[in-house]
Short mmCIF file of C-alpha atoms and ligand atoms in Angstrom, two decimals:
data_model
loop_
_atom_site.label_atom_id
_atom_site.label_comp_id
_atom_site.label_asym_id
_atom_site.label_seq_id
_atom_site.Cartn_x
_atom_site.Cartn_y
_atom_site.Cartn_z
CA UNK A 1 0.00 0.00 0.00
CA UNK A 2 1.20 3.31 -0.93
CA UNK A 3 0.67 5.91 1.51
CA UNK A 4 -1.56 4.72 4.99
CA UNK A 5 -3.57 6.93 7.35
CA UNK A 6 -1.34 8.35 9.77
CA UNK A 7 -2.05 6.85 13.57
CA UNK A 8 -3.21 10.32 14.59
CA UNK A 9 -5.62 10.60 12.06
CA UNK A 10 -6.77 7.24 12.45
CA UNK A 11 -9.77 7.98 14.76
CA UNK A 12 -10.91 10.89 12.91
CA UNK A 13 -11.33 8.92 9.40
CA UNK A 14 -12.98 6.69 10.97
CA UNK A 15 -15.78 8.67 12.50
CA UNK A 16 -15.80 10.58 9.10
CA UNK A 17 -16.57 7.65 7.80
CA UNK A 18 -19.28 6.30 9.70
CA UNK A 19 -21.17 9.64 9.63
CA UNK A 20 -21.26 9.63 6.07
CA UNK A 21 -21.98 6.29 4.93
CA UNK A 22 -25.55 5.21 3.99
CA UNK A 23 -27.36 3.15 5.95
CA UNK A 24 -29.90 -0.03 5.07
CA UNK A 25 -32.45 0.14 8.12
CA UNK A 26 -33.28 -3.35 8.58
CA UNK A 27 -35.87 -3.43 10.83
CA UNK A 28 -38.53 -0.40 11.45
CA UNK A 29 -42.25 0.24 11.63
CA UNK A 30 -42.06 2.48 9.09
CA UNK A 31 -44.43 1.81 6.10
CA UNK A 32 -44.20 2.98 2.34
CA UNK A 33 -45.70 6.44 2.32
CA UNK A 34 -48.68 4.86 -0.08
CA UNK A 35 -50.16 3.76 3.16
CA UNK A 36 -51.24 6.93 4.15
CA UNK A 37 -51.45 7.54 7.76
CA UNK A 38 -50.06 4.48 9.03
CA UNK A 39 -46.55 6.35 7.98
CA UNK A 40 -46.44 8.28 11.67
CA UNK A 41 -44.91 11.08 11.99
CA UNK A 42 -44.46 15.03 13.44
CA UNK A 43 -44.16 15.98 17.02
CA UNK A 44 -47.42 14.28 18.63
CA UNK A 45 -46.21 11.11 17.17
CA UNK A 46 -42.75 11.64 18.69
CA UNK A 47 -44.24 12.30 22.15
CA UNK A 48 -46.47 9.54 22.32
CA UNK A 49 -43.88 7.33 21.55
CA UNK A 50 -44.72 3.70 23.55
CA UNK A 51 -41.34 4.26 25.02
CA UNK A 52 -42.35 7.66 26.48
CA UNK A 53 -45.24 6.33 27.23
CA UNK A 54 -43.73 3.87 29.78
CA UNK A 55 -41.95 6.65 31.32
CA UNK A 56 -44.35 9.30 31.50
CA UNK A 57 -46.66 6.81 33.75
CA UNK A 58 -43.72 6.58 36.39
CA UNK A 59 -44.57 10.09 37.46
CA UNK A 60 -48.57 10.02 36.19
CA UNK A 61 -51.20 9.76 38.95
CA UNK A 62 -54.32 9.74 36.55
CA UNK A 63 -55.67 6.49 35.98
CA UNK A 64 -54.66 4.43 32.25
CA UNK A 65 -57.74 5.08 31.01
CA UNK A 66 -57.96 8.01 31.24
CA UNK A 67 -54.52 8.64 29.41
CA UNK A 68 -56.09 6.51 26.86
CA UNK A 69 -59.30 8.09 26.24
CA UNK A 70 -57.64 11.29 25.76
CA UNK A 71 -56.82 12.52 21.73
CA UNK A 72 -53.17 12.35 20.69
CA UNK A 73 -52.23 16.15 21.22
CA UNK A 74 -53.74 15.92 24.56
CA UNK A 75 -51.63 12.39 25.41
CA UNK A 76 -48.51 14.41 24.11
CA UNK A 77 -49.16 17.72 26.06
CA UNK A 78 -49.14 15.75 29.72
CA UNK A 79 -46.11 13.45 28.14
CA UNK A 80 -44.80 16.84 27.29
CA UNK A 81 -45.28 18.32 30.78
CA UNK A 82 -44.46 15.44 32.76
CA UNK A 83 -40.76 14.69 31.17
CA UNK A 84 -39.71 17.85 29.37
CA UNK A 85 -41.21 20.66 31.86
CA UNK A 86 -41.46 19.14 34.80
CA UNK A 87 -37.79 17.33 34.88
CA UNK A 88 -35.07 17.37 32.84
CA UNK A 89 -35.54 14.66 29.65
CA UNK A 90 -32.15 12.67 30.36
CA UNK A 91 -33.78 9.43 29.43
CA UNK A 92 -32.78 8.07 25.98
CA UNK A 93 -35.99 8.28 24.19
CA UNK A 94 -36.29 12.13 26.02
CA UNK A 95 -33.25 13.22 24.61
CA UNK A 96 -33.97 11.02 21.31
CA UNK A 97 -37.02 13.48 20.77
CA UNK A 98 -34.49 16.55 21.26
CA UNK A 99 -31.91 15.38 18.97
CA UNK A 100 -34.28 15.47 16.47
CA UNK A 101 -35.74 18.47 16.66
CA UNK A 102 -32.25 19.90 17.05
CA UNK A 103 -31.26 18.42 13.61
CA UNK A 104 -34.40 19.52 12.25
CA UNK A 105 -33.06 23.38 12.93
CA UNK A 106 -36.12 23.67 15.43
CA UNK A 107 -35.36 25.72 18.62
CA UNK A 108 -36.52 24.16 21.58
CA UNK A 109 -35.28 26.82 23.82
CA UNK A 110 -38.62 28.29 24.52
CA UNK A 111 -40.32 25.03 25.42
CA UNK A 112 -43.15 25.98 23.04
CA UNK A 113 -45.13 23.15 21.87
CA UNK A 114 -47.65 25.08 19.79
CA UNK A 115 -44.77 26.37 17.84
CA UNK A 116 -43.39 23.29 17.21
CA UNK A 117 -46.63 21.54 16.45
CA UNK A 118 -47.15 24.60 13.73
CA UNK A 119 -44.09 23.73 12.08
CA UNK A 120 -44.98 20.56 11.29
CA UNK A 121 -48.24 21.18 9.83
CA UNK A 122 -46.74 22.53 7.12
CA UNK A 123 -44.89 19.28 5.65
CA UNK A 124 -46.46 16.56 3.56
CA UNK A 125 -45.06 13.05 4.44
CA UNK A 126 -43.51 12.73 0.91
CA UNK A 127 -41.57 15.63 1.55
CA UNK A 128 -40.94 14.81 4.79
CA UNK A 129 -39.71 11.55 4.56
CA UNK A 130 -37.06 12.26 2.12
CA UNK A 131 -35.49 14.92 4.42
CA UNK A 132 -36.04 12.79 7.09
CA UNK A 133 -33.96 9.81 5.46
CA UNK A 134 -31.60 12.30 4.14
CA UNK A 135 -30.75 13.91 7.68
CA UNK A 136 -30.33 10.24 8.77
CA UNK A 137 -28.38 9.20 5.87
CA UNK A 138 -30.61 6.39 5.67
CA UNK A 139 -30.95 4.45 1.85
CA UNK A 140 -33.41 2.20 2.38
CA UNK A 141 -36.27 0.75 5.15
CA UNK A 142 -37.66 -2.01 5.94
CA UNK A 143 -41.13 -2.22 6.96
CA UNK A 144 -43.22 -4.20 9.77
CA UNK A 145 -45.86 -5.76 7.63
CA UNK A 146 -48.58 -7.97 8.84
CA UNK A 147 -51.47 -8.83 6.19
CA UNK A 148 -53.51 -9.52 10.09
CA UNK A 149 -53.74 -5.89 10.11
CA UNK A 150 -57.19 -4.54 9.07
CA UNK A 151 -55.40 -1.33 8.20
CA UNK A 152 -52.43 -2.42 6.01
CA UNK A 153 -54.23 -5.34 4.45
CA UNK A 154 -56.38 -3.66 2.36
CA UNK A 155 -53.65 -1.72 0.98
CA UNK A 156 -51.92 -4.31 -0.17
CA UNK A 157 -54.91 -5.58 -1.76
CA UNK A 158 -55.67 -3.01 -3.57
CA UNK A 159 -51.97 -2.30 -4.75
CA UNK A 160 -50.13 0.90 -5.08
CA UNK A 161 -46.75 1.90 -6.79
CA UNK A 162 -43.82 1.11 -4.40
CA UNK A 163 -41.77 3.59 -3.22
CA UNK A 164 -38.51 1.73 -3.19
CA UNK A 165 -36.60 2.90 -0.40
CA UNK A 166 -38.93 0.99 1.18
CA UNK A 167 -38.80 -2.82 1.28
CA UNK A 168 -41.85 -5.30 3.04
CA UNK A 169 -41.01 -8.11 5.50
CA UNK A 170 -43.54 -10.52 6.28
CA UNK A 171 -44.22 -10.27 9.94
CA UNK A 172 -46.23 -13.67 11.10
CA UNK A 173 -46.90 -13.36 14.83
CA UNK A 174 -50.54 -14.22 14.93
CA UNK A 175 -49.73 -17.80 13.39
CA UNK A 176 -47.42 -18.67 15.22
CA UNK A 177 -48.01 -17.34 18.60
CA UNK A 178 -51.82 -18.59 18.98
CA UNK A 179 -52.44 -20.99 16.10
CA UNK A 180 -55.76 -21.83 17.25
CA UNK A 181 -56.91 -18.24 17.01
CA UNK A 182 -55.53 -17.18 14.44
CA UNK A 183 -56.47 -20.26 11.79
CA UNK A 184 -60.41 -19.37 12.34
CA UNK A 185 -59.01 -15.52 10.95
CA UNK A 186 -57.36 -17.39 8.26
CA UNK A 187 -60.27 -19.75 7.49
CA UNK A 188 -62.48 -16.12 7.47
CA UNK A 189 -60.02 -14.66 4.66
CA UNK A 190 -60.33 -17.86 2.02
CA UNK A 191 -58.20 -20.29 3.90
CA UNK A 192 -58.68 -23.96 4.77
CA UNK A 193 -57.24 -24.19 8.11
CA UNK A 194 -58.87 -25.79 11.25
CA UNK A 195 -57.64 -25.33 15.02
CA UNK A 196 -56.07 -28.55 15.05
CA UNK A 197 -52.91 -28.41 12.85
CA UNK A 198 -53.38 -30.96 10.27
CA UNK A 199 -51.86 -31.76 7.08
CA UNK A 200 -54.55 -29.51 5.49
CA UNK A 201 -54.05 -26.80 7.48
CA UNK A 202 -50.00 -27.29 6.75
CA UNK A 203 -50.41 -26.87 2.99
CA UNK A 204 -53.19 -23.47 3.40
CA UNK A 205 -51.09 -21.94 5.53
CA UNK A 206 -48.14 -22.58 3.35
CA UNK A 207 -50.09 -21.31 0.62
CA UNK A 208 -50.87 -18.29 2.94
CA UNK A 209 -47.05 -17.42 3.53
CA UNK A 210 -46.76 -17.93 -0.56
CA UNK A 211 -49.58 -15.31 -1.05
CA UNK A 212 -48.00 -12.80 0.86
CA UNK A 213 -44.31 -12.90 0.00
CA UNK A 214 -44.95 -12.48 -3.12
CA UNK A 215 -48.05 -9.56 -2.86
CA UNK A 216 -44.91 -8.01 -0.44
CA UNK A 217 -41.70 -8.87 -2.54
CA UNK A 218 -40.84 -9.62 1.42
CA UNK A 219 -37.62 -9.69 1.85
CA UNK A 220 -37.66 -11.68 5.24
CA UNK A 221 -40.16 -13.49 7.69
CA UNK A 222 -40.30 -12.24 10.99
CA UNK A 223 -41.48 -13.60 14.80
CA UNK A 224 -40.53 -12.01 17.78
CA UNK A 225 -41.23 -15.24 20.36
CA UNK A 226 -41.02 -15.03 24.58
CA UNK A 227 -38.15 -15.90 26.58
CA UNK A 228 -39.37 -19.21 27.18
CA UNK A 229 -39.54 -20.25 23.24
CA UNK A 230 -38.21 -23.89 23.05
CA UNK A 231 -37.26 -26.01 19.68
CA UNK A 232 -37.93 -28.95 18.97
CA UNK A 233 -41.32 -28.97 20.68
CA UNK A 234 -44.73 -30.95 21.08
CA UNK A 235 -46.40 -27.50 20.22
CA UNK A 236 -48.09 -25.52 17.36
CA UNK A 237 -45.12 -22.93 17.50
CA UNK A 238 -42.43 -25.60 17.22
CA UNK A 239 -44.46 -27.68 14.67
CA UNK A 240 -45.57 -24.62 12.50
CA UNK A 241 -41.89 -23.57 12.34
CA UNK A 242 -40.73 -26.75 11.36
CA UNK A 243 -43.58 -27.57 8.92
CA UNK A 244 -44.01 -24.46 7.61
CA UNK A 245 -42.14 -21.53 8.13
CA UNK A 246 -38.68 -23.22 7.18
CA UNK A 247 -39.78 -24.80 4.10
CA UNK A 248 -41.11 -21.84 2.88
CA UNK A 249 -37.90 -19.77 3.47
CA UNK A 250 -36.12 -22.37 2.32
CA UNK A 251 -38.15 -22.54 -1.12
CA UNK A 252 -37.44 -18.89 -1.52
CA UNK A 253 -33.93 -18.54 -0.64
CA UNK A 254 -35.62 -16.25 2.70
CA UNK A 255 -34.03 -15.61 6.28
CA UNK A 256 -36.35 -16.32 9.43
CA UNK A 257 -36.23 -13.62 11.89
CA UNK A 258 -36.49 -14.29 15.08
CA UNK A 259 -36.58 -11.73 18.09
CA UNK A 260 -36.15 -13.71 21.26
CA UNK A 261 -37.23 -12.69 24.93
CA UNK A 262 -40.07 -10.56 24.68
CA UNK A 263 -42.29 -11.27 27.93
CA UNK A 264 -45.69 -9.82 26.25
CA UNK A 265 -47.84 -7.61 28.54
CA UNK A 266 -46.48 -7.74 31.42
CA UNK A 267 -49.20 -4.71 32.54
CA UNK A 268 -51.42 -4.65 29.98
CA UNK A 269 -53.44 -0.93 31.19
CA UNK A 270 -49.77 0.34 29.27
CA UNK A 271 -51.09 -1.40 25.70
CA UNK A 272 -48.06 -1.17 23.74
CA UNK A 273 -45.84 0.19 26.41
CA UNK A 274 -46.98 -2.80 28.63
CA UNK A 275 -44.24 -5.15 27.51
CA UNK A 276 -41.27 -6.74 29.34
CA UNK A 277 -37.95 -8.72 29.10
CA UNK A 278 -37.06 -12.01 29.78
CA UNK A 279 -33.65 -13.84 29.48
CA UNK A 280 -33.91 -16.63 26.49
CA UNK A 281 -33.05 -20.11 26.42
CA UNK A 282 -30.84 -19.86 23.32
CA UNK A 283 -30.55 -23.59 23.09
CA UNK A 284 -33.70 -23.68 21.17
CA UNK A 285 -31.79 -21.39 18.62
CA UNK A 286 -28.74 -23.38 18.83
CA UNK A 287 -31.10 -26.33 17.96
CA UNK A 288 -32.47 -24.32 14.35
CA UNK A 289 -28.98 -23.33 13.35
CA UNK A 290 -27.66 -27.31 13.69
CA UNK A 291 -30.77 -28.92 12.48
CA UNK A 292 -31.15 -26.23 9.63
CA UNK A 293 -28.71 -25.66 7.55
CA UNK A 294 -30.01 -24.48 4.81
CA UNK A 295 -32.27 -22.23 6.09
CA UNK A 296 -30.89 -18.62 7.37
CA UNK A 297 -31.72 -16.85 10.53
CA UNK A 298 -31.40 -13.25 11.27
CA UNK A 299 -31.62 -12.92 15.27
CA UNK A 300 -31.72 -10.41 17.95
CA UNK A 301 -31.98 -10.80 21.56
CA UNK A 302 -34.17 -8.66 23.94
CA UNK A 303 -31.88 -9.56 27.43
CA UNK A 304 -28.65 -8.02 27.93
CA UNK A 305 -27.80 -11.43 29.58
CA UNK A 306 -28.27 -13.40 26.22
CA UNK A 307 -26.05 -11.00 23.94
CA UNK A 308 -22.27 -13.09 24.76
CA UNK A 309 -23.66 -16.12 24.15
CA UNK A 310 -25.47 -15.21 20.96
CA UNK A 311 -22.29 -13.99 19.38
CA UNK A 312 -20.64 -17.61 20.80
CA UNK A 313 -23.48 -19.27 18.91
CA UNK A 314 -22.91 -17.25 15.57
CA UNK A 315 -19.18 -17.81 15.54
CA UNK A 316 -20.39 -21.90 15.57
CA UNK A 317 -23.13 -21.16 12.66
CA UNK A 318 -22.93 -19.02 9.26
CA UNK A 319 -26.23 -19.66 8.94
CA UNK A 320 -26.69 -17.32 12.23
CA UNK A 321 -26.67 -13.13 11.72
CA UNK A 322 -26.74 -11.23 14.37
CA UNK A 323 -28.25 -7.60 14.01
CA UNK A 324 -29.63 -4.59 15.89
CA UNK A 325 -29.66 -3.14 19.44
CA UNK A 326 -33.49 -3.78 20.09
CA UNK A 327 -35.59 -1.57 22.07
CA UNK A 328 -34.31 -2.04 26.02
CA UNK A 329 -30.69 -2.75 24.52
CA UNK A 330 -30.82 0.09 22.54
CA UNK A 331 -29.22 2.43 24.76
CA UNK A 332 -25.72 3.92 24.83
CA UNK A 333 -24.38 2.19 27.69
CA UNK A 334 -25.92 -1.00 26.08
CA UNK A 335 -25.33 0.00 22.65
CA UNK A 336 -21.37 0.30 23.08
CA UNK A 337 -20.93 -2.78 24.98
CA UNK A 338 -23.08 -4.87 22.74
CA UNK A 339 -20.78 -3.43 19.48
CA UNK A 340 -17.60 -4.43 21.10
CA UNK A 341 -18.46 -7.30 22.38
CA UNK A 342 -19.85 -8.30 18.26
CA UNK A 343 -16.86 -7.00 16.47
CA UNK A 344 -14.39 -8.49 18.98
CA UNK A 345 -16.03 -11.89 18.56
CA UNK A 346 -17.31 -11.75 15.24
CA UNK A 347 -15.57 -8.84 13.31
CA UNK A 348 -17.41 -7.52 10.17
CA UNK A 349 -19.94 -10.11 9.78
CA UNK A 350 -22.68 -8.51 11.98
CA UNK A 351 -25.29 -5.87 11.64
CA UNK A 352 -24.79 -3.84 14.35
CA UNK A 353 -27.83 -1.56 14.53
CA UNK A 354 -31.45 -1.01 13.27
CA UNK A 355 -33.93 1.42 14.09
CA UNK A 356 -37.41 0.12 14.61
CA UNK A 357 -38.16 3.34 14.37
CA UNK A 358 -42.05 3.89 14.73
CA UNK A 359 -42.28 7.45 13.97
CA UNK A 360 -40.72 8.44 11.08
CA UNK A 361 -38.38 11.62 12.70
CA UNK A 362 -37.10 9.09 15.11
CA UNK A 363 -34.53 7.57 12.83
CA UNK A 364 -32.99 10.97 13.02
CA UNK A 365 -31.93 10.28 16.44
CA UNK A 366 -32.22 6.70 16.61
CA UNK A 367 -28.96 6.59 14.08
CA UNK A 368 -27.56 9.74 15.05
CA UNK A 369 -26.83 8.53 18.69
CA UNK A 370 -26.15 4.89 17.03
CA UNK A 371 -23.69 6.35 14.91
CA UNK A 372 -21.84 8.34 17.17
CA UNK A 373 -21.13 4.85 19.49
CA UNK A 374 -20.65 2.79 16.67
CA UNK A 375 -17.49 5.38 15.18
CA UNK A 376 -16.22 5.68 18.55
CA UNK A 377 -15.84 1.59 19.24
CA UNK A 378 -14.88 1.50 15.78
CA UNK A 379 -12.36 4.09 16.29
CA UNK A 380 -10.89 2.24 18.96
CA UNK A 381 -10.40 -0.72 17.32
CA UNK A 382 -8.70 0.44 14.10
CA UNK A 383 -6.59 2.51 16.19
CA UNK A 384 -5.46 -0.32 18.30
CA UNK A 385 -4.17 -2.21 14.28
CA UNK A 386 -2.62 1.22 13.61
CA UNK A 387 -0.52 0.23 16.98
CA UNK A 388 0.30 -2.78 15.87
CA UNK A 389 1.48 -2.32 12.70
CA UNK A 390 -1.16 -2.28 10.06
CA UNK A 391 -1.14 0.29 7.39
CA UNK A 392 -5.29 1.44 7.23
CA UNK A 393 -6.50 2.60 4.21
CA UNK A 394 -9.45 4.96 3.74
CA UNK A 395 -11.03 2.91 1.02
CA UNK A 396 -10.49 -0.34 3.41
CA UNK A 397 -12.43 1.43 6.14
CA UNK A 398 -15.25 2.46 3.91
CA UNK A 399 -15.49 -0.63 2.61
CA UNK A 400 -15.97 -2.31 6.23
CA UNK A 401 -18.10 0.38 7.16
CA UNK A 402 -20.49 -0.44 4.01
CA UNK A 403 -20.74 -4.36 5.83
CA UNK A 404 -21.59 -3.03 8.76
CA UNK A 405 -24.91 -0.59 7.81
CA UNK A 406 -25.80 -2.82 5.26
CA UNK A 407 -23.40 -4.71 3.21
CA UNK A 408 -22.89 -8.07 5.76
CA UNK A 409 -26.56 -8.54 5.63
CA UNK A 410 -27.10 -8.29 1.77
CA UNK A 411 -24.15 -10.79 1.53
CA UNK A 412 -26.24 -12.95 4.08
CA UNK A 413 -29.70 -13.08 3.24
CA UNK A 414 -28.19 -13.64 -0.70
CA UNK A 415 -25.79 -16.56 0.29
CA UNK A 416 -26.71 -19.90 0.12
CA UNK A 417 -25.57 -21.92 2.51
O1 RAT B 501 -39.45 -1.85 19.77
C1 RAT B 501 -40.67 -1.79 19.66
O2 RAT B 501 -41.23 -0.80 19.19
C2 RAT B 501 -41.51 -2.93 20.17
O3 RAT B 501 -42.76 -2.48 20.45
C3 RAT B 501 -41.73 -4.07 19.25
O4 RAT B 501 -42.56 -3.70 18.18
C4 RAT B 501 -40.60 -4.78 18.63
O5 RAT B 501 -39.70 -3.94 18.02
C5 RAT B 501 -41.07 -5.82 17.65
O6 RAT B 501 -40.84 -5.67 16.44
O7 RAT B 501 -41.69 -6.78 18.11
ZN1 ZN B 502 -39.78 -3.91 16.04
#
């Protein structure tokens, strides 16, 4: 190599680098702007965040249903009160909601939420999502999409032209979660499944997961499953999976994603706020990768507790990519040991971050404050190869910065195994 990065610079490049380059959001609950006003967004949206939520009922004496009752601008204006006027918004999703009104040019100085709520008003969510992606450096998104909606189903229906920045992933849930439920909604939309999972039921809902990819062009399925998920199992879960879900991403050359540990409603008067955490048994996972080769799994883990020996299980299976720092985990203090502890056991060959944004602004913040972690471990770590010898290049670093938002999990869910 001709002429290297000088060690002193070395840190600098690198954060350069990872401020600049484009990022494939790989997870979000963003949707296509086609779908009208299930694309969230503006300052209401941001303040009545679920996480927010959560945090503005620590100090809340009113009773949940009340909260609930109440229209959106109300719901933000106590949210508002409660963790911006009343106290200072340290929190992460507080200062997430300041960040991004700070990049948006908006002065926050005066406290004034009428003000802010008039700036808004004046965007359209075309507009607004390109300057929201462009602020965030953010190429693409991947959508939440679950034809058990009654809102998004019809849209997909009906068709519309794609935006494509955005890409669909088939989000399944329902089926596999509560089978006996959920094959009466299935048997209601033209399907011939029954309760009790038969070889019938097998093939419709096969042919169901067939439908949708391809209405979607998904580029994934998707579960997120509680803590105490087991595999192999004498259950519908386990048996769905097995008979169903796998063969179909197998047939299409699809990654299963799986989000493990969720402990669902844990108080359910906080709706979407209301859920919890719960420390996986990863042996069920370990028992997918080895039985499963040829099918691909994109996983994330909920409990801090589970992230070491997630990236011990991925260094014993390709077919295994790790991504994302999701929702509890995505915090700094979580967020930077959770990046060293991938790169230094897996290098390049992890997704770091996503955004699951659910409000369009927020992946102004959400990779803003990723960013800034991810360049400083980052930093660290070329710095330390400077120190040891290695001549860095700037094209070298771009190039591993490319895997990293993007790259590693193109080269993944492409791959066969
Ligand atoms: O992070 C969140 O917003 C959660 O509510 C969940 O939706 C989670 O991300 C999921 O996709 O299940
Ligand atoms: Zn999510």
């Amino acid at each position: 190599m001709k002429s290297g990065i000088p060690p002193a610079k070395v840190s600098e490049t690198v954060r350069d680098i990872v401020a600049r380059t484009p990022i494939r959001d790989i997870h979000t609950h963003l949707y296509d702007p086609a779908f009208g006003p299930l694309l969230l967004w503006g300052i209401d949206e941001l303040l009545t965040y679920h996480y927010l939520v959560a945090e503005a009922f620590r100090y809340f004496d009113m009773p949940y249903e009340k909260f609930w009752a109440a229209p959106k601008t109300q719901q933000a204006d106590w949210i508002w009160d409660q963790l911006f006027i009343q106290r200072s918004p340290i929190s992460e999703s507080c200062r997430g909601v300041l960040t991004t009104l700070n990049r948006l040019a908006l002065d926050v100085r005066k406290r004034d939420l009428p003000k802010l709520r008039a700036w808004f008003a004046k965007h359209t969510a075309a507009d607004y999502t390109t300057r929201c992606m462009e602020l965030a450096g953010v190429e693409s998104i991947c959508m939440t999409n679950s034809p058990f909606d009654d809102l998004e189903r019809p849209v997909w229906k009906k068709g519309f032209t794609r935006d494509d920045r955005f890409e669909a992933a088939l989000r399944i849930d329902p089926v596999l979660v509560d089978w006996k439920k959920t094959s009466k909604s299935l048997a209601a939309i033209g399907y011939k499944t029954s309760p009790t999972l038969n070889a019938k039921s097998i093939a419709e809902v096969r042919r169901f997961f067939e439908d949708w990819t391809k209405r979607m062009n998904a580029r994934y399925v998707m579960v997120s499953l509680t803590p105490d998920f087991d595999f192999p199992a004498d259950h519908d879960c386990a048996r769905l999976i097995e008979q169903a879900v796998l063969p179909h991403c197998r047939d299409h050359g699809l990654p299963f994603a799986l989000m493990l540990g969720v402990k669902r409603q844990v108080n359910p008067a906080l709706r979407l706020a209301g859920d919890g955490v719960g420390r996986s048994d990863l042996q069920a996972l370990q028992n997918l990768c080895a039985a499963y080769p040829e099918n691909k799994f994109l996983v994330t883990v909920l409990s801090r507790e589970n992230q070491h020996e997630l990236c011990v299980l991925a260094r014993k299976f390709r077919n295994l990519h790790v991504f994302g720092c999701w929702w509890f985990t995505n915090i700094p203090q979580v967020i930077d040991e959770m990046t060293r502890l991938r790169l230094e056991l897996l290098g390049l060959s992890v997704t770091p971050q996503h955004s699951d944004a659910r409000v369009l602004d927020q992946i102004i913040y959400k990779w803003d404050h990723s960013r800034q972690i991810i360049g400083q471990v980052l930093a660290e770590k070329y710095e330390q190869l400077a120190a040891s010898g290695w001549q860095l290049s700037r094209s070298e670093i771009e190039r591993d910065v490319k895997s990293l938002f993007g790259g590693e999990f193109n080269r993944f869910c492409g791959q066969c195994s």
